[in-house]
Amino acid sequence: MALRGLKQHTDRLKKLPATAEKAVTAALFAAAERIAVEAQLSIRRGAVSGKGHVPSQPKTAPNNDTGVLAGSIEAVRVGKLRAKVQATAEYAVPLEFGATVKNGFGKGLTFTIEERPFMRPARDKKKDEARDLVVKALNAALRAPRTR
């Protein structure tokens, strides 16, 4: 989720007591975990694996088949005051945004994959909850006695 003035907010947060920084970092990671779980659930919800698998319709989350995509989604701490959600399956980005594949399957085939977003809808669904987690952590840390 893009934030306007992210650098200014981050700079201000770095000037807060160490307890506030730790609390906000933990809240950001908790928010990222909730987004990751929502993305996983959107893929697994109503999906049938194996012989009965039916691909999802374009513009909807992919339907689970092998479990690789959903299993590759994770929340990651990337430093103080930063966390991210990532999907490491090689086909995650083409599914999320759509793509044209040339030389598909090494056989010279060209085909288009229409987007089947799962991360952006999860982010959008959880953004208010994520913001509330961070605000709650920051307010609690600011009310705590300073021990620097």
Coordinates of N, CA, C and O in Angstrom, one line a residue:
M1 N 0.9 -1.1 0.0 CA 0.0 0.0 0.0 C 0.9 1.2 0.0 O 1.8 1.4 0.9
A2 N 0.8 2.1 -1.0 CA 1.6 3.2 -1.1 C 1.2 4.3 -0.2 O 0.0 4.6 0.0
L3 N 2.1 4.9 0.5 CA 1.8 6.0 1.4 C 2.4 7.3 0.9 O 3.6 7.3 0.5
R4 N 1.7 8.4 0.9 CA 2.2 9.7 0.6 C 3.1 10.1 1.8 O 2.7 10.0 2.9
G5 N 4.2 10.7 1.5 CA 5.1 11.2 2.5 C 5.7 10.1 3.4 O 6.0 10.4 4.6
L6 N 5.9 9.0 2.8 CA 6.5 7.8 3.6 C 7.8 8.2 4.2 O 8.0 7.9 5.4
K7 N 8.7 8.8 3.5 CA 10.0 9.2 4.0 C 9.9 10.1 5.3 O 10.5 9.9 6.3
Q8 N 9.0 11.1 5.1 CA 8.8 12.0 6.3 C 8.2 11.3 7.5 O 8.7 11.5 8.6
H9 N 7.3 10.4 7.3 CA 6.7 9.6 8.4 C 7.8 8.8 9.0 O 7.9 8.7 10.2
T10 N 8.5 8.1 8.2 CA 9.6 7.2 8.7 C 10.6 8.0 9.5 O 11.0 7.6 10.5
D11 N 11.0 9.2 9.0 CA 12.0 10.0 9.7 C 11.4 10.4 11.1 O 12.2 10.4 12.1
R12 N 10.2 10.8 11.1 CA 9.6 11.2 12.4 C 9.5 10.0 13.3 O 9.8 10.1 14.5
L13 N 9.1 8.8 12.8 CA 9.0 7.6 13.7 C 10.4 7.2 14.3 O 10.5 6.8 15.4
K14 N 11.4 7.5 13.5 CA 12.8 7.1 14.0 C 13.2 8.0 15.1 O 14.1 7.6 15.9
K15 N 12.6 9.1 15.3 CA 12.9 10.0 16.4 C 12.1 9.7 17.7 O 12.4 10.2 18.7
L16 N 11.2 8.7 17.6 CA 10.4 8.3 18.8 C 11.2 7.4 19.6 O 12.3 6.8 19.2
P17 N 10.8 7.1 20.8 CA 11.5 6.2 21.7 C 11.6 4.8 21.1 O 10.8 4.4 20.2
A18 N 12.6 4.1 21.5 CA 12.9 2.8 20.9 C 11.7 1.8 21.0 O 11.4 1.0 20.2
T19 N 11.0 2.0 22.1 CA 9.8 1.1 22.4 C 8.7 1.4 21.3 O 8.1 0.4 20.8
A20 N 8.6 2.6 20.9 CA 7.6 3.0 19.9 C 8.0 2.4 18.5 O 7.2 1.8 17.8
E21 N 9.3 2.5 18.2 CA 9.8 1.9 17.0 C 9.6 0.4 16.9 O 9.1 -0.1 15.9
K22 N 9.9 -0.3 18.0 CA 9.7 -1.7 18.0 C 8.2 -2.1 17.9 O 7.8 -3.0 17.2
A23 N 7.3 -1.3 18.6 CA 5.9 -1.6 18.6 C 5.3 -1.4 17.2 O 4.5 -2.2 16.7
V24 N 5.7 -0.3 16.5 CA 5.2 -0.1 15.2 C 5.7 -1.1 14.2 O 5.0 -1.6 13.3
T25 N 7.0 -1.5 14.3 CA 7.6 -2.5 13.4 C 6.8 -3.8 13.6 O 6.5 -4.5 12.6
A26 N 6.5 -4.2 14.8 CA 5.8 -5.4 15.1 C 4.3 -5.3 14.5 O 3.8 -6.3 13.9
A27 N 3.7 -4.1 14.6 CA 2.4 -3.9 14.1 C 2.4 -4.0 12.6 O 1.5 -4.6 12.0
L28 N 3.4 -3.4 12.0 CA 3.5 -3.5 10.5 C 3.6 -4.9 10.0 O 3.0 -5.4 9.0
F29 N 4.4 -5.7 10.8 CA 4.6 -7.1 10.4 C 3.3 -7.9 10.6 O 2.9 -8.7 9.8
A30 N 2.6 -7.6 11.7 CA 1.3 -8.3 11.9 C 0.3 -7.9 10.8 O -0.5 -8.8 10.4
A31 N 0.3 -6.7 10.4 CA -0.5 -6.2 9.3 C -0.2 -7.0 8.0 O -1.1 -7.4 7.3
A32 N 1.1 -7.1 7.7 CA 1.6 -7.8 6.5 C 1.1 -9.3 6.6 O 0.7 -9.8 5.6
E33 N 1.2 -9.9 7.8 CA 0.8 -11.3 7.9 C -0.7 -11.4 7.6 O -1.2 -12.4 7.0
R34 N -1.5 -10.5 8.0 CA -3.0 -10.5 7.8 C -3.3 -10.4 6.3 O -4.2 -11.0 5.7
I35 N -2.5 -9.5 5.6 CA -2.7 -9.4 4.2 C -2.3 -10.7 3.5 O -2.9 -11.2 2.5
A36 N -1.2 -11.3 3.9 CA -0.7 -12.5 3.3 C -1.7 -13.6 3.5 O -2.0 -14.4 2.5
V37 N -2.3 -13.8 4.7 CA -3.3 -14.8 4.9 C -4.5 -14.5 4.0 O -5.1 -15.5 3.4
E38 N -5.0 -13.3 3.9 CA -6.1 -13.0 3.0 C -5.8 -13.4 1.6 O -6.7 -13.9 0.9
A39 N -4.6 -13.1 1.1 CA -4.2 -13.5 -0.3 C -4.3 -15.0 -0.4 O -4.8 -15.5 -1.4
Q40 N -3.7 -15.7 0.6 CA -3.8 -17.2 0.5 C -5.2 -17.7 0.5 O -5.5 -18.6 -0.3
L41 N -6.0 -17.1 1.3 CA -7.4 -17.6 1.4 C -8.2 -17.3 0.1 O -9.0 -18.1 -0.3
S42 N -7.9 -16.2 -0.5 CA -8.6 -15.8 -1.8 C -8.3 -16.9 -2.8 O -9.1 -17.1 -3.7
I43 N -7.1 -17.5 -2.8 CA -6.7 -18.5 -3.8 C -7.3 -19.8 -3.4 O -7.8 -20.6 -4.3
R44 N -7.3 -20.2 -2.1 CA -7.8 -21.5 -1.7 C -9.3 -21.6 -1.6 O -9.9 -22.7 -1.7
R45 N -10.0 -20.5 -1.5 CA -11.5 -20.4 -1.3 C -12.2 -21.1 -2.4 O -12.1 -20.6 -3.6
G46 N -12.9 -22.2 -2.2 CA -13.7 -22.8 -3.3 C -12.9 -23.5 -4.4 O -13.5 -23.9 -5.4
A47 N -11.6 -23.6 -4.2 CA -10.9 -24.2 -5.3 C -10.9 -25.8 -5.2 O -11.0 -26.3 -4.1
V48 N -10.7 -26.4 -6.3 CA -10.6 -27.9 -6.4 C -9.3 -28.2 -7.1 O -9.0 -27.7 -8.2
S49 N -8.5 -29.0 -6.4 CA -7.2 -29.4 -6.9 C -7.3 -30.7 -7.7 O -8.2 -31.4 -7.6
G50 N -6.3 -30.9 -8.5 CA -6.2 -32.2 -9.3 C -7.1 -32.2 -10.5 O -7.3 -31.3 -11.2
K51 N -7.6 -33.4 -10.7 CA -8.4 -33.7 -11.9 C -9.6 -32.8 -12.0 O -10.0 -32.4 -13.2
G52 N -10.3 -32.4 -11.0 CA -11.5 -31.6 -11.0 C -11.2 -30.1 -11.1 O -12.1 -29.2 -11.0
H53 N -9.9 -29.7 -11.2 CA -9.5 -28.3 -11.1 C -10.1 -27.5 -12.2 O -10.1 -27.9 -13.4
V54 N -10.6 -26.3 -11.9 CA -11.2 -25.4 -12.9 C -10.4 -24.1 -12.7 O -10.4 -23.5 -11.6
P55 N -9.8 -23.6 -13.8 CA -9.1 -22.3 -13.7 C -10.1 -21.2 -13.4 O -11.2 -21.2 -13.7
S56 N -9.6 -20.2 -12.7 CA -10.4 -19.0 -12.3 C -10.7 -18.2 -13.5 O -10.0 -18.2 -14.6
Q57 N -11.7 -17.4 -13.4 CA -12.0 -16.4 -14.5 C -11.1 -15.2 -14.4 O -10.6 -14.9 -13.3
P58 N -10.8 -14.6 -15.5 CA -10.0 -13.4 -15.4 C -10.6 -12.3 -14.5 O -11.8 -12.3 -14.3
K59 N -9.7 -11.5 -13.9 CA -10.1 -10.5 -12.9 C -10.5 -11.1 -11.5 O -10.9 -10.3 -10.7
T60 N -10.4 -12.4 -11.3 CA -10.7 -13.0 -10.0 C -9.4 -13.7 -9.6 O -8.6 -14.0 -10.4
A61 N -9.3 -13.9 -8.3 CA -8.1 -14.6 -7.7 C -8.0 -16.0 -8.4 O -9.0 -16.6 -8.7
P62 N -6.7 -16.4 -8.6 CA -6.5 -17.7 -9.2 C -7.1 -18.8 -8.3 O -7.1 -18.7 -7.1
N63 N -7.6 -19.9 -8.9 CA -8.0 -21.0 -8.1 C -6.8 -21.9 -7.8 O -6.0 -22.2 -8.6
N64 N -6.8 -22.4 -6.5 CA -5.7 -23.2 -6.1 C -5.7 -24.5 -6.9 O -6.8 -25.1 -7.1
D65 N -4.6 -25.0 -7.2 CA -4.4 -26.3 -7.9 C -3.4 -27.1 -7.1 O -3.7 -28.0 -6.4
T66 N -2.1 -26.7 -7.3 CA -1.0 -27.5 -6.6 C -0.7 -26.9 -5.2 O 0.0 -27.6 -4.5
G67 N -1.1 -25.7 -4.9 CA -0.8 -25.1 -3.7 C 0.5 -24.3 -3.6 O 0.8 -23.7 -2.6
V68 N 1.2 -24.3 -4.8 CA 2.5 -23.6 -4.8 C 2.3 -22.1 -4.6 O 3.1 -21.5 -3.9
L69 N 1.4 -21.5 -5.4 CA 1.2 -20.1 -5.3 C 0.8 -19.7 -3.9 O 1.5 -18.8 -3.3
A70 N -0.2 -20.2 -3.4 CA -0.7 -19.8 -2.0 C 0.4 -20.1 -1.0 O 0.6 -19.3 -0.1
G71 N 1.2 -21.2 -1.1 CA 2.2 -21.5 -0.2 C 3.4 -20.6 -0.3 O 4.2 -20.5 0.6
S72 N 3.5 -19.9 -1.4 CA 4.7 -19.0 -1.6 C 4.4 -17.6 -1.1 O 5.3 -16.7 -1.1
I73 N 3.2 -17.3 -0.6 CA 2.9 -16.0 -0.1 C 3.3 -15.9 1.3 O 3.0 -16.7 2.2
E74 N 4.1 -14.8 1.7 CA 4.6 -14.7 3.0 C 4.8 -13.2 3.4 O 5.0 -12.4 2.5
A75 N 4.7 -13.0 4.7 CA 5.0 -11.6 5.2 C 6.5 -11.7 5.6 O 7.0 -12.7 6.1
V76 N 7.2 -10.6 5.3 CA 8.6 -10.5 5.6 C 9.0 -9.2 6.3 O 8.5 -8.1 5.8
R77 N 9.8 -9.3 7.3 CA 10.3 -8.0 7.9 C 11.5 -7.6 7.0 O 12.4 -8.4 6.8
V78 N 11.5 -6.4 6.6 CA 12.6 -5.9 5.8 C 13.4 -4.8 6.5 O 14.1 -4.0 5.8
G79 N 13.3 -4.7 7.8 CA 14.0 -3.7 8.5 C 13.1 -3.0 9.5 O 12.0 -3.3 9.7
K80 N 13.7 -2.0 10.2 CA 12.9 -1.2 11.2 C 11.9 -0.5 10.4 O 12.1 0.1 9.4
L81 N 10.7 -0.5 10.9 CA 9.5 0.2 10.4 C 9.2 -0.2 9.0 O 8.6 0.6 8.2
R82 N 9.5 -1.5 8.6 CA 9.2 -1.9 7.3 C 8.8 -3.4 7.3 O 9.5 -4.2 7.9
A83 N 7.8 -3.7 6.5 CA 7.4 -5.1 6.3 C 6.8 -5.2 4.9 O 6.4 -4.2 4.4
K84 N 6.9 -6.4 4.3 CA 6.3 -6.5 3.0 C 5.6 -7.9 2.9 O 5.9 -8.8 3.7
V85 N 4.7 -8.0 1.9 CA 4.1 -9.3 1.6 C 4.6 -9.6 0.2 O 4.6 -8.8 -0.7
Q86 N 5.0 -10.9 0.0 CA 5.6 -11.3 -1.3 C 5.1 -12.7 -1.6 O 4.7 -13.5 -0.7
A87 N 5.0 -12.9 -2.9 CA 4.7 -14.3 -3.4 C 5.9 -14.6 -4.3 O 6.2 -13.9 -5.2
T88 N 6.5 -15.8 -4.0 CA 7.8 -16.1 -4.6 C 7.6 -17.1 -5.8 O 8.6 -17.5 -6.4
A89 N 6.4 -17.6 -6.0 CA 6.1 -18.5 -7.1 C 6.5 -17.8 -8.4 O 6.1 -16.6 -8.6
E90 N 7.1 -18.5 -9.3 CA 7.6 -17.8 -10.6 C 6.5 -17.2 -11.4 O 6.7 -16.3 -12.1
Y91 N 5.3 -17.7 -11.2 CA 4.1 -17.2 -12.0 C 3.2 -16.3 -11.2 O 2.2 -15.9 -11.7
A92 N 3.7 -15.9 -10.1 CA 2.8 -15.0 -9.2 C 2.6 -13.6 -9.9 O 1.5 -13.1 -10.0
V93 N 3.7 -13.0 -10.4 CA 3.6 -11.7 -11.1 C 2.7 -11.7 -12.3 O 1.8 -10.9 -12.5
P94 N 3.0 -12.7 -13.2 CA 2.1 -12.8 -14.4 C 0.6 -13.0 -14.1 O -0.3 -12.5 -14.7
L95 N 0.3 -13.8 -13.0 CA -1.1 -13.9 -12.6 C -1.6 -12.7 -12.0 O -2.8 -12.3 -12.3
E96 N -0.9 -12.0 -11.2 CA -1.3 -10.8 -10.5 C -1.6 -9.6 -11.5 O -2.7 -9.0 -11.4
F97 N -0.8 -9.5 -12.5 CA -0.9 -8.3 -13.4 C -1.2 -8.7 -14.9 O -1.5 -7.8 -15.7
G98 N -1.2 -10.0 -15.2 CA -1.4 -10.4 -16.6 C -0.1 -10.3 -17.3 O 0.8 -9.6 -16.9
A99 N 0.0 -11.0 -18.4 CA 1.3 -11.0 -19.2 C 1.1 -11.7 -20.5 O 0.1 -12.4 -20.7
T100 N 2.0 -11.3 -21.4 CA 2.0 -12.0 -22.7 C 3.3 -12.9 -22.7 O 4.4 -12.4 -22.4
V101 N 3.1 -14.2 -22.9 CA 4.2 -15.1 -22.8 C 4.6 -15.5 -24.2 O 3.8 -15.9 -25.0
K102 N 5.9 -15.3 -24.5 CA 6.4 -15.6 -25.9 C 7.3 -16.9 -25.7 O 8.0 -17.0 -24.7
N103 N 7.3 -17.7 -26.6 CA 8.0 -19.0 -26.6 C 7.6 -19.8 -25.4 O 8.4 -20.4 -24.7
G104 N 6.3 -19.8 -25.2 CA 5.7 -20.6 -24.1 C 6.0 -22.1 -24.1 O 6.0 -22.6 -25.2
F105 N 6.3 -22.6 -23.0 CA 6.6 -24.0 -22.9 C 7.8 -24.4 -23.8 O 8.0 -25.6 -24.1
G106 N 8.6 -23.4 -24.2 CA 9.8 -23.7 -25.1 C 9.4 -24.2 -26.4 O 10.2 -24.8 -27.1
K107 N 8.2 -23.9 -26.9 CA 7.7 -24.5 -28.1 C 7.3 -23.4 -29.1 O 6.5 -23.6 -30.0
G108 N 7.8 -22.1 -28.8 CA 7.5 -21.1 -29.8 C 6.0 -20.5 -29.7 O 5.6 -19.7 -30.5
L109 N 5.3 -21.0 -28.7 CA 3.9 -20.5 -28.5 C 3.9 -19.1 -27.9 O 4.7 -18.8 -27.0
T110 N 2.9 -18.3 -28.3 CA 2.7 -17.0 -27.7 C 1.3 -17.0 -27.2 O 0.3 -17.4 -27.9
F111 N 1.1 -16.7 -25.9 CA -0.2 -16.6 -25.4 C -0.3 -15.5 -24.3 O 0.7 -15.1 -23.8
T112 N -1.5 -15.0 -24.0 CA -1.7 -14.0 -23.1 C -2.5 -14.5 -21.9 O -3.4 -15.3 -22.0
I113 N -2.0 -14.2 -20.7 CA -2.6 -14.5 -19.4 C -3.3 -13.3 -18.9 O -2.6 -12.2 -18.7
E114 N -4.6 -13.3 -18.8 CA -5.3 -12.1 -18.2 C -5.1 -12.1 -16.7 O -4.9 -13.2 -16.1
E115 N -5.0 -10.9 -16.2 CA -4.7 -10.8 -14.8 C -5.8 -11.5 -13.9 O -7.0 -11.5 -14.2
R116 N -5.2 -12.1 -12.8 CA -6.0 -12.8 -11.8 C -5.5 -12.3 -10.5 O -4.7 -13.0 -9.8
P117 N -5.8 -11.1 -10.1 CA -5.2 -10.5 -8.9 C -5.6 -11.2 -7.6 O -6.7 -11.6 -7.4
F118 N -4.6 -11.3 -6.7 CA -4.8 -11.8 -5.4 C -4.2 -11.0 -4.3 O -4.7 -10.9 -3.2
M119 N -3.0 -10.3 -4.6 CA -2.4 -9.5 -3.6 C -3.1 -8.1 -3.5 O -3.3 -7.7 -2.4
R120 N -3.3 -7.5 -4.6 CA -4.0 -6.1 -4.5 C -5.3 -6.2 -3.8 O -5.6 -5.4 -2.9
P121 N -6.2 -7.2 -4.1 CA -7.5 -7.2 -3.4 C -7.3 -7.5 -1.9 O -8.0 -7.0 -1.1
A122 N -6.3 -8.4 -1.6 CA -6.0 -8.7 -0.2 C -5.6 -7.4 0.5 O -6.0 -7.1 1.7
R123 N -4.7 -6.7 -0.1 CA -4.2 -5.4 0.5 C -5.4 -4.4 0.7 O -5.5 -3.9 1.8
D124 N -6.2 -4.3 -0.3 CA -7.3 -3.4 -0.2 C -8.3 -3.8 0.9 O -8.9 -3.0 1.6
K125 N -8.5 -5.1 1.0 CA -9.5 -5.6 2.0 C -9.0 -5.4 3.4 O -9.7 -5.2 4.3
K126 N -7.7 -5.5 3.6 CA -7.1 -5.4 4.9 C -6.5 -4.1 5.3 O -5.9 -3.9 6.4
K127 N -6.5 -3.1 4.4 CA -5.8 -1.8 4.7 C -6.3 -1.1 5.9 O -5.5 -0.5 6.6
D128 N -7.6 -1.1 6.1 CA -8.1 -0.4 7.3 C -7.7 -1.1 8.6 O -7.3 -0.4 9.6
E129 N -7.7 -2.4 8.6 CA -7.3 -3.2 9.7 C -5.8 -3.0 9.9 O -5.3 -2.9 11.1
A130 N -5.0 -2.9 8.9 CA -3.6 -2.7 9.0 C -3.3 -1.3 9.6 O -2.5 -1.2 10.5
R131 N -4.0 -0.3 9.1 CA -3.8 1.0 9.7 C -4.1 1.0 11.1 O -3.4 1.6 12.0
D132 N -5.2 0.4 11.5 CA -5.7 0.4 12.9 C -4.6 -0.3 13.8 O -4.4 0.2 14.9
L133 N -4.0 -1.4 13.3 CA -3.0 -2.1 14.1 C -1.8 -1.1 14.4 O -1.3 -1.1 15.5
V134 N -1.4 -0.4 13.4 CA -0.2 0.5 13.5 C -0.6 1.7 14.4 O 0.2 2.0 15.3
V135 N -1.8 2.3 14.2 CA -2.2 3.4 15.1 C -2.3 3.0 16.5 O -1.8 3.7 17.4
K136 N -2.9 1.8 16.8 CA -3.0 1.3 18.2 C -1.6 1.1 18.8 O -1.4 1.4 19.9
A137 N -0.7 0.5 18.0 CA 0.6 0.2 18.6 C 1.4 1.5 18.9 O 2.0 1.7 19.9
L138 N 1.2 2.5 18.0 CA 1.9 3.8 18.2 C 1.4 4.5 19.4 O 2.1 5.0 20.2
N139 N 0.0 4.5 19.5 CA -0.6 5.2 20.6 C -0.2 4.6 21.9 O 0.1 5.3 22.9
A140 N -0.2 3.3 22.0 CA 0.2 2.6 23.2 C 1.7 2.9 23.5 O 2.0 3.1 24.7
A141 N 2.5 2.9 22.5 CA 4.0 3.1 22.8 C 4.2 4.6 23.3 O 5.0 4.8 24.1
L142 N 3.4 5.5 22.7 CA 3.6 6.9 23.1 C 3.1 7.2 24.5 O 3.5 8.1 25.2
R143 N 2.1 6.4 25.0 CA 1.6 6.5 26.3 C 2.5 5.9 27.4 O 2.4 6.2 28.6
A144 N 3.3 4.9 26.9 CA 4.2 4.2 27.8 C 5.3 5.1 28.3 O 5.7 6.1 27.6
P145 N 5.8 4.9 29.6 CA 6.9 5.7 30.1 C 8.1 5.6 29.2 O 8.4 4.5 28.7
R146 N 8.8 6.7 29.0 CA 10.1 6.6 28.1 C 11.2 6.0 28.9 O 11.4 6.4 30.1
T147 N 11.9 5.1 28.2 CA 13.1 4.5 28.9 C 14.3 4.5 28.0 O 15.0 3.5 27.9
R148 N 14.6 5.6 27.4 CA 15.7 5.7 26.5 C 17.0 6.0 27.2 O 17.2 6.7 28.1

